[in-house]
Short mmCIF file of N, CA and C in Angstrom, two decimals:
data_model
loop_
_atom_site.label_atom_id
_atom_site.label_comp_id
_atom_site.label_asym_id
_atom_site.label_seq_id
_atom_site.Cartn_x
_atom_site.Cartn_y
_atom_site.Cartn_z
N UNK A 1 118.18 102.82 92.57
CA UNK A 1 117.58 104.01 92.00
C UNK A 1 116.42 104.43 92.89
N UNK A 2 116.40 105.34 93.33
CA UNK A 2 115.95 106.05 94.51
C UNK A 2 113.82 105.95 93.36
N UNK A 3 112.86 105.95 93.91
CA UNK A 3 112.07 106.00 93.22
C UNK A 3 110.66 106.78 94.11
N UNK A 4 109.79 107.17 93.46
CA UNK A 4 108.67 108.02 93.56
C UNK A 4 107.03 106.91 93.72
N UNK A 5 106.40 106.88 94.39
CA UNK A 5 105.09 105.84 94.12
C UNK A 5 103.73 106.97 93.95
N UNK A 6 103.86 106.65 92.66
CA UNK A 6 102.00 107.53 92.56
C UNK A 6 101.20 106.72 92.43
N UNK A 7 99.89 107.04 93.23
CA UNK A 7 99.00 106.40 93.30
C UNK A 7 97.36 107.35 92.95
N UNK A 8 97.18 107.45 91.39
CA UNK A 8 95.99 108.19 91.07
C UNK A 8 94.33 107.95 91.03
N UNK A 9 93.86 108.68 91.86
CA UNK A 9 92.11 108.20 91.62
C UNK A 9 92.18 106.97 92.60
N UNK A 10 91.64 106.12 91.81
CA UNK A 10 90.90 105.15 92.18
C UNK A 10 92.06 103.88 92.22
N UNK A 11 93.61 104.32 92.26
CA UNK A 11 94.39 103.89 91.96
C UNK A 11 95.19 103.49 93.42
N UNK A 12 94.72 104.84 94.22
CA UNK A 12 95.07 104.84 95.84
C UNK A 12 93.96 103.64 96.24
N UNK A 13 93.02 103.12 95.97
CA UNK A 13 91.86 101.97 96.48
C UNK A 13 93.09 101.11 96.35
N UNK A 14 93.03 100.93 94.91
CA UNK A 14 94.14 99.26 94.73
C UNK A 14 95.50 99.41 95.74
N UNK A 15 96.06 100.74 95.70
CA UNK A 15 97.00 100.59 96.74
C UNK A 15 97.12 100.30 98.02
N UNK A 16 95.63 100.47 98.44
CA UNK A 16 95.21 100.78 99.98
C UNK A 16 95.20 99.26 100.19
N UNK A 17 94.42 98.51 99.73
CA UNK A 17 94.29 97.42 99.73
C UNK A 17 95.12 96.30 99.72
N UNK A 18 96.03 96.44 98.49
CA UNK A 18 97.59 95.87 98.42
C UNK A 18 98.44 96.06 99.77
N UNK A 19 98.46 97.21 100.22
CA UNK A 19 98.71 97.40 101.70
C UNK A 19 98.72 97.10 102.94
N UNK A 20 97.11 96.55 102.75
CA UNK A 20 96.57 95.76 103.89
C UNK A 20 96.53 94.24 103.83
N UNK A 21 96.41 93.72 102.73
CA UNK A 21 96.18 92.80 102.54
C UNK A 21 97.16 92.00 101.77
N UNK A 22 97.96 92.21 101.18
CA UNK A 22 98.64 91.44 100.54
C UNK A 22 99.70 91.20 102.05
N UNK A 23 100.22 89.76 102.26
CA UNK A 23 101.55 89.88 103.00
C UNK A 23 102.86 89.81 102.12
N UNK A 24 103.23 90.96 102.85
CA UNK A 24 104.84 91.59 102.49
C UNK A 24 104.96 92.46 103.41
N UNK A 25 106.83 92.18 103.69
CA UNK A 25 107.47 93.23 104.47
C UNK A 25 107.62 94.69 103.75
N UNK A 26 106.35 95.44 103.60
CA UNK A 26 106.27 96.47 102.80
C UNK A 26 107.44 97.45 103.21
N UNK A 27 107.52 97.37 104.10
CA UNK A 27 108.91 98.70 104.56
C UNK A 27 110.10 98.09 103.88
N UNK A 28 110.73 96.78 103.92
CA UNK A 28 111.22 96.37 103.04
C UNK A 28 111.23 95.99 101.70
N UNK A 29 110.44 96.20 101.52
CA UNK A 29 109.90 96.04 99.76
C UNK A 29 109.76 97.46 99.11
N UNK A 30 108.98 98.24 99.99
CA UNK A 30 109.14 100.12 99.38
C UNK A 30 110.67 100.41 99.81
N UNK A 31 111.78 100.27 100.45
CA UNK A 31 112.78 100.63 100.55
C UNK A 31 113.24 101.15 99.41
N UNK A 32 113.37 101.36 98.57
CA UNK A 32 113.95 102.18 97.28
C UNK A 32 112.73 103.42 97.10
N UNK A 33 111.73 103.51 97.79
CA UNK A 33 110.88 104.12 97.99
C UNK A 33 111.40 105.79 98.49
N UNK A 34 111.38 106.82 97.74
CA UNK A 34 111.44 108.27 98.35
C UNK A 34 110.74 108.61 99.24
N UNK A 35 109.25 108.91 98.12
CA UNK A 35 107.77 109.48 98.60
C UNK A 35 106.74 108.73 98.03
N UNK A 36 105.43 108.68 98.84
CA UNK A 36 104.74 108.27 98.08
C UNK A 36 103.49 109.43 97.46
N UNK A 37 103.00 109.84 96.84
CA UNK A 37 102.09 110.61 96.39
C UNK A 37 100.57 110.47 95.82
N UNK A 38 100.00 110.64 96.20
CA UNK A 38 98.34 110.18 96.32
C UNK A 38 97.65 111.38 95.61
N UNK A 39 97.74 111.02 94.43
CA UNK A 39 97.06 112.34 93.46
C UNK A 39 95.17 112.18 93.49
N UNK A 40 94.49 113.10 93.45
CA UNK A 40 93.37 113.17 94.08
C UNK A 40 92.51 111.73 94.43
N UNK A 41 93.06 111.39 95.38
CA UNK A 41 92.77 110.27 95.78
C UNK A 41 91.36 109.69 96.41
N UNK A 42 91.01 108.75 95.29
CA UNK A 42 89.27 108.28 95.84
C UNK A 42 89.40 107.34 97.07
N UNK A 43 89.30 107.73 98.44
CA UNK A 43 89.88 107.28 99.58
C UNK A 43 89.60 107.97 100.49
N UNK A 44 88.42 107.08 101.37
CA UNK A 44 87.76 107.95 102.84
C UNK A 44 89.17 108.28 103.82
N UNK A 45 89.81 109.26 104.55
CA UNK A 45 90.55 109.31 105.38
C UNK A 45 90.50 108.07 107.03
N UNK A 46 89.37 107.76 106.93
CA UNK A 46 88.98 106.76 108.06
C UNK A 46 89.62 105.53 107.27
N UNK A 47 89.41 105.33 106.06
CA UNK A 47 90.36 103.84 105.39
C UNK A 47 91.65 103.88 105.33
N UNK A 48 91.91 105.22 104.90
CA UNK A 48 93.34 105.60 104.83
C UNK A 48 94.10 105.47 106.52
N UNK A 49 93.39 105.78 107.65
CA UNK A 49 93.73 105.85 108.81
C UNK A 49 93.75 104.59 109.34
N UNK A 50 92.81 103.01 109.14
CA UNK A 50 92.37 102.52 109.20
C UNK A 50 93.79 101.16 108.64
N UNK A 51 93.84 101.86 107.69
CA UNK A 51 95.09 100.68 106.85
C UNK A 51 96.17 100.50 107.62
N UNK A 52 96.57 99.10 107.78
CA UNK A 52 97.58 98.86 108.63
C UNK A 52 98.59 98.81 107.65
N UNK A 53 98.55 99.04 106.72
CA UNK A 53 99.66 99.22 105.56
C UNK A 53 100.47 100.47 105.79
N UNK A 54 99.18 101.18 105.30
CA UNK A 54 99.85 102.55 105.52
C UNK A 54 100.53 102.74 106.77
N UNK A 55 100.18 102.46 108.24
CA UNK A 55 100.22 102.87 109.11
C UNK A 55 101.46 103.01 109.40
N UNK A 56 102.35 100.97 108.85
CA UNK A 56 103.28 100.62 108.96
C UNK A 56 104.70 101.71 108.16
N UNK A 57 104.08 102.00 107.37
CA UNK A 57 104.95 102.72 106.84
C UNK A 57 105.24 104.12 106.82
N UNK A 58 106.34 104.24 106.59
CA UNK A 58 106.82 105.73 107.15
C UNK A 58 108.03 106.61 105.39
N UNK A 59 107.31 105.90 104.99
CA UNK A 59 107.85 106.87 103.46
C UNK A 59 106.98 108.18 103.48
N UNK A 60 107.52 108.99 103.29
CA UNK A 60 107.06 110.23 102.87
C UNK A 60 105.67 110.22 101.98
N UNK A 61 104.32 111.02 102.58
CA UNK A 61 103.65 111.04 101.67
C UNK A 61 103.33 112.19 101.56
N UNK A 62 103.01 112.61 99.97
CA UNK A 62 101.88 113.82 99.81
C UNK A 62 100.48 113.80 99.12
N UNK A 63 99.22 114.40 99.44
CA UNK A 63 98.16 113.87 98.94
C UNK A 63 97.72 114.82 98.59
N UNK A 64 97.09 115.17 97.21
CA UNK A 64 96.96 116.09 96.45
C UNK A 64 95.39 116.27 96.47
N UNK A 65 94.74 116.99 96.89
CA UNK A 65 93.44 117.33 97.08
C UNK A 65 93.11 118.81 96.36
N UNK A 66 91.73 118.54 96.24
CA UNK A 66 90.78 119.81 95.22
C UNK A 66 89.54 119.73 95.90
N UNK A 67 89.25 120.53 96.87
CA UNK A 67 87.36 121.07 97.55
C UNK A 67 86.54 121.16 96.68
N UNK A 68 86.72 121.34 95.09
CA UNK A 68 85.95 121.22 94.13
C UNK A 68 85.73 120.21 92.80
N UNK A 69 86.62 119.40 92.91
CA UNK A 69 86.91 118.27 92.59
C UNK A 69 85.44 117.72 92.00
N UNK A 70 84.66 117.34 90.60
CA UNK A 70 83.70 117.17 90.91
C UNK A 70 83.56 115.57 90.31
N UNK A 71 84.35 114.93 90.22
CA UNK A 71 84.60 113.65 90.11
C UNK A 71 84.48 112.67 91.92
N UNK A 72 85.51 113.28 92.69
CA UNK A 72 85.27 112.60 93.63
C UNK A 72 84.09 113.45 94.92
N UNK A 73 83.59 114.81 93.96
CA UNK A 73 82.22 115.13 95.01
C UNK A 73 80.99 114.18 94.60
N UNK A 74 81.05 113.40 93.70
CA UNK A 74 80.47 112.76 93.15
C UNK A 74 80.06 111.59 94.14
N UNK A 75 81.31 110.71 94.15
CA UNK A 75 81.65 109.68 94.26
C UNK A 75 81.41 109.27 96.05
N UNK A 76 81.47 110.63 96.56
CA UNK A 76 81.76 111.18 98.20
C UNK A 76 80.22 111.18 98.18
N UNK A 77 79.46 111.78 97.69
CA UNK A 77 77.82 111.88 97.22
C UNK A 77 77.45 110.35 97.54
N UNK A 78 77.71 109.93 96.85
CA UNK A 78 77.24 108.67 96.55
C UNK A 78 77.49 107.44 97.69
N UNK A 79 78.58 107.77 98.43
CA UNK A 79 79.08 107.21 99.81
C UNK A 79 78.60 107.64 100.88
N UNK A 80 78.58 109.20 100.82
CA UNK A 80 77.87 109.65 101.99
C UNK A 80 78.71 109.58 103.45
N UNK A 81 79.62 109.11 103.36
CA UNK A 81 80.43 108.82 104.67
C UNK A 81 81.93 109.32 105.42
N UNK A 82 81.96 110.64 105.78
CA UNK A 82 83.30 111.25 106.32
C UNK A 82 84.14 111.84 104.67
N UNK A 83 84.98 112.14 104.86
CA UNK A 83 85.83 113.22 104.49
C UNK A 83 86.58 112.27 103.49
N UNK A 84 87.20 112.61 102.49
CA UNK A 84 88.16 111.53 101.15
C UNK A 84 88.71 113.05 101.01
N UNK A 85 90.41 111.79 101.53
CA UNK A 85 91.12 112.71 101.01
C UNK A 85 91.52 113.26 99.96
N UNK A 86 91.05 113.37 98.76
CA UNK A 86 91.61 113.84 97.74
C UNK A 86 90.29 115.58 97.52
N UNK A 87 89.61 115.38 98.87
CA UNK A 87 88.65 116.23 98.85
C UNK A 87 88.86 117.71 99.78
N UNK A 88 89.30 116.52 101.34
CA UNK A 88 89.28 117.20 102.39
C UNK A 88 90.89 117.20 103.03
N UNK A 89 91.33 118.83 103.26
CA UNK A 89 92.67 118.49 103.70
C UNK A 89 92.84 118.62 104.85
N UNK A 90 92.57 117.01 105.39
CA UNK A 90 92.83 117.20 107.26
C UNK A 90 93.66 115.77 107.62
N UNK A 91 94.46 116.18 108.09
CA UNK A 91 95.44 115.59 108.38
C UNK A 91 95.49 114.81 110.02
N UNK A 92 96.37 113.48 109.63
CA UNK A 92 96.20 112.68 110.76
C UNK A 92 97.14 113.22 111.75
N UNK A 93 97.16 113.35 113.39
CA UNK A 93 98.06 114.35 113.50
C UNK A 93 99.04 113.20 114.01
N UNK A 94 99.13 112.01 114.34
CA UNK A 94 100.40 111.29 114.62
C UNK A 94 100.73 110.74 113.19
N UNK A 95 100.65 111.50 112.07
CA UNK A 95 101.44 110.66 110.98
C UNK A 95 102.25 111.43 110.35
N UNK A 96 103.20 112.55 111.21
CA UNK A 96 104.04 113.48 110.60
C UNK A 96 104.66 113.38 109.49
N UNK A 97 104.89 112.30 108.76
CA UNK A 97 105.42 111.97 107.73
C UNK A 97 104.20 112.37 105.99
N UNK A 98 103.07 112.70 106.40
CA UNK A 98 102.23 113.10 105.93
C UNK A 98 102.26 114.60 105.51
N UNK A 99 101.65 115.34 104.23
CA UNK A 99 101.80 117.14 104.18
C UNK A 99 100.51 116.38 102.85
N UNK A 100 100.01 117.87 102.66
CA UNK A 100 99.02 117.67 101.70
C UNK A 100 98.97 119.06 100.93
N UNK A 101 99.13 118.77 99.58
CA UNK A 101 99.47 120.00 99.20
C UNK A 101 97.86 120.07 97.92
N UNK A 102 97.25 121.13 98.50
CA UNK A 102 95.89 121.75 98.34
C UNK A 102 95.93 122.41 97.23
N UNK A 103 95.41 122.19 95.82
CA UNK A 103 95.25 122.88 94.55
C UNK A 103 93.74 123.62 94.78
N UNK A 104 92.81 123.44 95.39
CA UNK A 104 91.46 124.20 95.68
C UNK A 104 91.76 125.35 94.89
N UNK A 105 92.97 126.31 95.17
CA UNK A 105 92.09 127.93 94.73
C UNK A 105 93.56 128.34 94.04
N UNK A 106 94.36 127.03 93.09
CA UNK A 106 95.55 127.26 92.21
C UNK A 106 94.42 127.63 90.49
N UNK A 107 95.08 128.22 90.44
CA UNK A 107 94.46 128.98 89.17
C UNK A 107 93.83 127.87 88.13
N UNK A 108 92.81 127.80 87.28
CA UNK A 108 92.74 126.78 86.21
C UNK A 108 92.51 125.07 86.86
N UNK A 109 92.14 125.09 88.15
CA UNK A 109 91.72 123.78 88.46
C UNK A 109 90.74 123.38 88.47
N UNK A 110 89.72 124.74 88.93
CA UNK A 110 87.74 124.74 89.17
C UNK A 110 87.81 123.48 89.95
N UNK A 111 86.91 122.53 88.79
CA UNK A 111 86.34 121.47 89.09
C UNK A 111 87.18 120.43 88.69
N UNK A 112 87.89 119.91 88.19
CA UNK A 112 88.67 119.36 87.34
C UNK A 112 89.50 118.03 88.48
N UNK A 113 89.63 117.25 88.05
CA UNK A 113 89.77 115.56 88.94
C UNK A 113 91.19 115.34 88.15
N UNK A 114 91.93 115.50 86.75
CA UNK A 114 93.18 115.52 86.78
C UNK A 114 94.16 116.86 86.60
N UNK A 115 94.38 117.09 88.04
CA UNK A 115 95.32 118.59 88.08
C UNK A 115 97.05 118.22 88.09
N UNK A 116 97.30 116.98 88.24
CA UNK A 116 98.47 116.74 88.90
C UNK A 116 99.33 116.65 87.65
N UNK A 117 98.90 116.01 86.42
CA UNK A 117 99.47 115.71 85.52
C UNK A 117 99.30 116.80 84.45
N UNK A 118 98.47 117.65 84.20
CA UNK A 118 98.11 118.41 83.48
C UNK A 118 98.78 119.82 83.74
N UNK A 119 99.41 120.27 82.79
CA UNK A 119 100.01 121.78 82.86
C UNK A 119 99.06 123.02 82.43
N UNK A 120 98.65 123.06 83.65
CA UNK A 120 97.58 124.20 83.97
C UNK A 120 98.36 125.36 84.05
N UNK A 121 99.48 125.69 84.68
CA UNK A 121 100.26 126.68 85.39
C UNK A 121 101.73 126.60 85.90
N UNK A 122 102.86 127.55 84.92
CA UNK A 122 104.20 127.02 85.28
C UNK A 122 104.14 126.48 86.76
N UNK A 123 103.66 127.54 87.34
CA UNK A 123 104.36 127.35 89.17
C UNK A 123 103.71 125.94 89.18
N UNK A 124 102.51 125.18 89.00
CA UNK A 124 102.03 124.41 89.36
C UNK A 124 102.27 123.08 88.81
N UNK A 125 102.81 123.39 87.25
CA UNK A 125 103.67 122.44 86.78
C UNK A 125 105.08 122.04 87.38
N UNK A 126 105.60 122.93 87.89
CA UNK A 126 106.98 122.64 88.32
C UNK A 126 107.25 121.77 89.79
N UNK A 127 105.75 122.63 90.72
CA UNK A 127 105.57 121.65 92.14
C UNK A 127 105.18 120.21 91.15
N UNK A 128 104.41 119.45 90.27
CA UNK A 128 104.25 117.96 89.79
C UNK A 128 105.77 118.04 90.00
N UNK A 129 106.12 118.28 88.63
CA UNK A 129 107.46 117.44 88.50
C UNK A 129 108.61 117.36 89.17
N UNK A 130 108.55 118.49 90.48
CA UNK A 130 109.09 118.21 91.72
C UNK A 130 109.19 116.64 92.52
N UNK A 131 107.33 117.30 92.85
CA UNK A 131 107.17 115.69 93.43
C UNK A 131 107.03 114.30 92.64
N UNK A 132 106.79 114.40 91.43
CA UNK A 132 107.27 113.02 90.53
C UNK A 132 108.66 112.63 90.36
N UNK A 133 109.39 114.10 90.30
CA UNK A 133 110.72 113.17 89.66
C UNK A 133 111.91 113.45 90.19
N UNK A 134 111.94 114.60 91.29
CA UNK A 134 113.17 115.17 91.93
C UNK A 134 113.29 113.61 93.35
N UNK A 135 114.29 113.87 93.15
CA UNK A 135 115.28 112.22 94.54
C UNK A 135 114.35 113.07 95.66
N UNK A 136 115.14 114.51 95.85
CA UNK A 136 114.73 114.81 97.11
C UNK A 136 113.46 115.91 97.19
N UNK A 137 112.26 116.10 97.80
CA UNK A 137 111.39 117.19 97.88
C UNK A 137 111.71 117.97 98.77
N UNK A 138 111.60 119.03 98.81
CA UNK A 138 111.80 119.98 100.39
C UNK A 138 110.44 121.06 99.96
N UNK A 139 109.66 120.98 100.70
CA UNK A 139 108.14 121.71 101.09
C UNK A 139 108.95 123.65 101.38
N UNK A 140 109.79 123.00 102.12
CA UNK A 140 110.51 124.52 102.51
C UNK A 140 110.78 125.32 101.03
N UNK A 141 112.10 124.35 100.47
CA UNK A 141 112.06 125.14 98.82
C UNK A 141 110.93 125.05 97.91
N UNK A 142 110.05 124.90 98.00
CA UNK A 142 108.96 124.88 97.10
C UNK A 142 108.31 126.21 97.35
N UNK A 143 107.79 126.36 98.98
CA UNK A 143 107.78 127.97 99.53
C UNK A 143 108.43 128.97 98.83
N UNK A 144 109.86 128.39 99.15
CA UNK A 144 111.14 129.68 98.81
C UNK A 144 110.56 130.56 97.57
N UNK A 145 110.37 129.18 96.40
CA UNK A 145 110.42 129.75 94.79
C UNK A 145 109.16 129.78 94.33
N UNK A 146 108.27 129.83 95.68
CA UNK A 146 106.79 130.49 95.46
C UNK A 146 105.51 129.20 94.42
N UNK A 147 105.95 128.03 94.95
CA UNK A 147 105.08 126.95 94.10
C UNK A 147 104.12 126.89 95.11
N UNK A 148 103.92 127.19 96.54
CA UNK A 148 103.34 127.41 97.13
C UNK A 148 103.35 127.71 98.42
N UNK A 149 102.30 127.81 99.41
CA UNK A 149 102.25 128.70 100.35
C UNK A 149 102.38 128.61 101.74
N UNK A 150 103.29 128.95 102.68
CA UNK A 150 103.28 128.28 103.94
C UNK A 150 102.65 127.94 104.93
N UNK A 151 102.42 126.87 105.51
CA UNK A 151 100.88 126.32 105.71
C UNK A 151 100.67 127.66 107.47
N UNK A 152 99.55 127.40 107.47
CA UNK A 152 98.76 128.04 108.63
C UNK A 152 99.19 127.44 109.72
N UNK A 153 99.80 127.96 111.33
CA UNK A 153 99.73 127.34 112.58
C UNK A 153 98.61 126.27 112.44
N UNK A 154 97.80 126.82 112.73
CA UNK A 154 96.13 125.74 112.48
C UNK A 154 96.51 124.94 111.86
N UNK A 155 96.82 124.91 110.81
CA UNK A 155 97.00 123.53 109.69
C UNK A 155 98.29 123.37 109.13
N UNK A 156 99.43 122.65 110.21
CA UNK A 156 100.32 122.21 109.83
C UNK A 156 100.78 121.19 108.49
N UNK A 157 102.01 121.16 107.53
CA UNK A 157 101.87 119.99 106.78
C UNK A 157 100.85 120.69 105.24
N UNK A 158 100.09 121.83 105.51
CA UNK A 158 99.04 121.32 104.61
C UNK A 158 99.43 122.87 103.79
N UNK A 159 99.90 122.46 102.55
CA UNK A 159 100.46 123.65 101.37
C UNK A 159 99.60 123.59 100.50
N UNK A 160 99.24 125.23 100.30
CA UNK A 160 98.49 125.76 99.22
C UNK A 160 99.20 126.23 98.07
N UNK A 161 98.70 125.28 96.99
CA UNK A 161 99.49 125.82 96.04
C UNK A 161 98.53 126.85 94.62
N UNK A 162 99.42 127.73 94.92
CA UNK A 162 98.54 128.86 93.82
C UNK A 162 99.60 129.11 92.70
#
């Protein structure tokens, strides 16, 4: 059974970590693995870059970020140190397997730290349960039927969803 890995909040830490540190043939162990999905994730991009977990692996990810987010502007406050992705959407550029799909300026998000699960907005409900529960994602059809927006030359990978 083909399966989905979410990893929410402070939930991507325990993953990050499990990643690095636990030994396992993680590429063999996520093998039933689709995508993995990193819903506003409390996680400096330098750790995330940094993890030889992640690095190793090549499952599909998407990481769901909010610029206004005021849970992890908080938390980023309080660290003081580089960019968290669930904040900032900049992307590693040798990890093509990476896209980040940007709720910032999707209707009904403001400030708000759980957008992913919460039905704020059909279009925005339908990209979740895309990426939670469909086998296959395609970024392209998500465009098509307008869940969101095709990313910028400048910023490959990285979908705005309004």
């Amino acid at each position: 059974v083909p399966a989905i890995l979410l990893a929410r909040s402070a939930g991507s830490i325990a993953l990050a970590h499990a990643l690095a540190e636990v030994y396992v043939d993680w590429q063999h162990a996520l093998q039933p693995v689709r995508r993995m999905v990193l819903s506003a994730p409390l996680l400096k991009w330098a750790d995330l870059r940094r993890n030889r977990g992640f690095k190793a692996l090549r499952v599909p990810m998407v990481i769901t970020c909010n610029q206004h987010d005021r849970t992890l502007r908080l938390a980023d406050f309080a660290d003081g140190f580089g960019p968290m992705t669930g904040l900032d959407a900049v992307l590693p550029v040798d990890w093509p397997h990476v896209s980040v799909a940007d709720f910032t300026a999707s209707p009904r998000v403001g400030i708000l730290h759980d957008y992913l699960l919460t039905h704020l907005t059909d279009h925005s409900f339908e990209l979740h349960r895309r990426l939670l529960s469909d086998a296959e994602f395609s970024w392209a059809q998500a465009v098509q039927d307008g869940l969101a927006t095709q990313p910028l030359a400048a910023e490959p990978r990285i979908y705005h969803v309004g």
